[in-house]
């Protein structure tokens, strides 16, 4: 319970430093979350956001702990029928991260940088999160279910022996 309160306080404090979204221009690109996440993270997965998890499970490392550059995959639910993906840009605490993502809430088609996301799951496994929502300058009231994080490293590469940089030997 203390970790949840600490995470909420950290998130609220960070909100005071959040910048509002810039007004849209007619020639600005319209970003989808999957296109942006693929380009920004380098994780080469295609298709709707909710399909990323099943595509990654046998190909890439997946897990329930954030790493900078990993992709947080949101489950489809309610109005978010195709899920959502967001790239972890910073880890603030074990239950508070920042993500950079596109096409979220009040920023349709736009990229939002360093948005606060708080783990509100009972187990601390990032299976349920709240996301900072600029229009209200606070964490949104919705709790979003997630699959977890996809890491850029291929599953086999992660388990392979690593070479020593000094000798070139494993």
Coordinates of C-alpha atoms in Angstrom, one line a residue:
X1 CA 0.0 0.0 0.0
X2 CA 2.9 2.4 0.8
X3 CA 4.4 1.8 -2.6
X4 CA 1.1 2.7 -4.3
X5 CA 0.8 5.9 -2.3
X6 CA 4.5 6.8 -3.1
X7 CA 3.9 6.1 -6.8
X8 CA 0.8 8.3 -6.8
X9 CA 2.7 11.1 -5.0
X10 CA 5.6 10.9 -7.5
X11 CA 3.1 10.9 -10.4
X12 CA 1.2 13.9 -9.1
X13 CA 4.5 15.8 -8.5
X14 CA 5.7 15.1 -12.0
X15 CA 2.4 16.3 -13.4
X16 CA 3.2 19.9 -12.3
X17 CA 6.1 19.8 -14.8
X18 CA 4.1 18.4 -17.7
X19 CA 3.9 20.5 -20.8
X20 CA 0.7 21.0 -22.6
X21 CA 0.3 19.7 -26.2
X22 CA 1.3 22.1 -29.0
X23 CA -1.6 23.1 -31.3
X24 CA -1.9 21.0 -34.4
X25 CA -0.9 22.3 -37.8
X26 CA -2.5 21.2 -41.0
X27 CA 0.7 19.6 -42.4
X28 CA 1.6 17.7 -39.2
X29 CA 1.7 13.9 -39.6
X30 CA -1.0 11.8 -38.0
X31 CA 0.8 9.1 -36.0
X32 CA -0.7 5.7 -35.1
X33 CA 0.7 4.2 -31.9
X34 CA 2.1 1.0 -33.7
X35 CA 3.9 2.9 -36.4
X36 CA 5.5 5.3 -33.9
X37 CA 6.4 2.5 -31.4
X38 CA 8.0 0.4 -34.2
X39 CA 10.1 3.3 -35.4
X40 CA 11.0 4.7 -32.0
X41 CA 11.9 1.3 -30.3
X42 CA 13.3 -0.5 -33.3
X43 CA 11.1 -3.5 -32.5
X44 CA 10.0 -4.7 -35.9
X45 CA 6.4 -5.9 -35.2
X46 CA 3.4 -5.1 -37.4
X47 CA -0.3 -5.2 -36.9
X48 CA -2.7 -3.9 -34.4
X49 CA -1.2 -3.1 -31.0
X50 CA -3.0 -6.0 -29.2
X51 CA -1.3 -8.5 -31.5
X52 CA 2.2 -7.3 -30.6
X53 CA 2.3 -9.5 -27.5
X54 CA 1.5 -12.8 -29.2
X55 CA 3.9 -12.0 -32.0
X56 CA 6.7 -11.2 -29.6
X57 CA 6.3 -14.1 -27.1
X58 CA 8.3 -16.7 -29.2
X59 CA 10.6 -14.2 -30.9
X60 CA 11.7 -11.5 -28.4
X61 CA 12.2 -11.2 -24.7
X62 CA 9.0 -10.3 -22.9
X63 CA 8.4 -9.7 -19.2
X64 CA 6.7 -7.7 -16.5
X65 CA 9.5 -5.2 -15.6
X66 CA 10.1 -2.0 -17.5
X67 CA 13.4 -1.4 -19.3
X68 CA 14.2 1.8 -21.1
X69 CA 13.4 1.3 -24.8
X70 CA 11.0 -1.5 -24.2
X71 CA 7.4 -1.4 -25.4
X72 CA 4.5 -1.6 -22.9
X73 CA 1.6 -3.4 -24.6
X74 CA -1.9 -2.5 -23.5
X75 CA -4.7 -5.1 -23.8
X76 CA -7.7 -4.2 -25.8
X77 CA -10.6 -3.0 -23.7
X78 CA -13.6 -0.7 -24.0
X79 CA -12.9 2.2 -26.5
X80 CA -9.3 1.0 -26.9
X81 CA -10.5 -2.0 -28.9
X82 CA -7.2 -2.5 -30.8
X83 CA -5.0 -2.1 -27.7
X84 CA -2.1 0.4 -27.5
X85 CA 1.7 0.3 -27.4
X86 CA 4.0 2.8 -25.8
X87 CA 7.8 3.0 -25.6
X88 CA 9.4 3.3 -22.1
X89 CA 11.5 6.5 -22.1
X90 CA 12.5 6.6 -18.4
X91 CA 12.1 4.6 -15.2
X92 CA 11.5 6.8 -12.2
X93 CA 10.7 4.2 -9.5
X94 CA 9.7 0.5 -9.4
X95 CA 6.1 1.6 -10.0
X96 CA 6.4 4.8 -12.0
X97 CA 7.8 5.1 -15.6
X98 CA 7.6 7.6 -18.4
X99 CA 6.6 6.6 -21.9
X100 CA 6.6 8.2 -25.3
X101 CA 3.7 7.3 -27.4
X102 CA 1.3 8.4 -30.2
X103 CA -2.4 8.7 -30.7
X104 CA -3.5 8.6 -27.1
X105 CA -6.6 10.3 -25.6
X106 CA -6.6 14.1 -26.0
X107 CA -3.6 14.0 -28.4
X108 CA -5.2 12.1 -31.3
X109 CA -2.6 11.5 -34.0
X110 CA 0.1 13.3 -32.0
X111 CA 3.2 12.1 -30.2
X112 CA 3.4 12.7 -26.5
X113 CA 6.8 12.5 -24.8
X114 CA 7.7 11.4 -21.3
X115 CA 4.1 10.7 -20.2
X116 CA 3.9 9.3 -16.6
X117 CA 2.5 5.8 -16.2
X118 CA 1.9 4.3 -12.8
X119 CA 1.6 0.6 -12.0
X120 CA -1.5 0.2 -9.9
X121 CA -1.6 -3.6 -9.9
X122 CA -1.8 -5.4 -6.6
X123 CA 1.3 -7.5 -7.3
X124 CA 3.5 -4.8 -8.7
X125 CA 3.7 -6.7 -12.1
X126 CA 2.6 -3.8 -14.4
X127 CA -0.6 -5.7 -15.3
X128 CA -2.8 -2.7 -14.5
X129 CA -1.7 0.9 -15.0
X130 CA -3.0 4.5 -14.9
X131 CA -1.7 7.0 -17.5
X132 CA -1.2 10.7 -17.1
X133 CA -3.9 12.7 -19.0
X134 CA -2.9 16.2 -20.0
X135 CA -6.4 17.6 -20.5
X136 CA -7.1 17.2 -16.8
X137 CA -3.4 17.6 -15.7
X138 CA -3.6 14.5 -13.6
X139 CA -3.5 10.7 -13.8
X140 CA -6.6 9.5 -15.6
X141 CA -9.3 7.7 -13.7
X142 CA -9.2 4.6 -16.0
X143 CA -7.2 1.6 -15.1
X144 CA -5.8 -0.1 -18.2
X145 CA -4.9 -3.8 -18.3
X146 CA -1.6 -4.6 -20.0
X147 CA 0.2 -7.7 -21.3
X148 CA 3.7 -6.5 -20.2
X149 CA 6.8 -5.3 -21.8
X150 CA 8.5 -6.4 -25.1
X151 CA 12.3 -5.9 -25.1
X152 CA 14.3 -5.3 -28.3
X153 CA 16.8 -8.2 -27.7
X154 CA 15.9 -11.4 -29.5
X155 CA 15.1 -14.3 -27.1
X156 CA 18.1 -16.4 -28.3
X157 CA 20.5 -13.5 -28.2
X158 CA 19.5 -12.8 -24.6
X159 CA 20.3 -16.3 -23.5
X160 CA 23.5 -16.7 -25.6
X161 CA 27.0 -16.3 -24.0
X162 CA 28.4 -12.8 -24.1
X163 CA 31.8 -12.0 -25.4
X164 CA 34.3 -10.3 -23.2
X165 CA 35.3 -6.9 -24.7
X166 CA 38.8 -7.2 -23.4
X167 CA 39.7 -10.6 -24.9
X168 CA 37.0 -11.3 -27.5
X169 CA 36.2 -14.6 -25.7
X170 CA 32.9 -15.7 -24.1

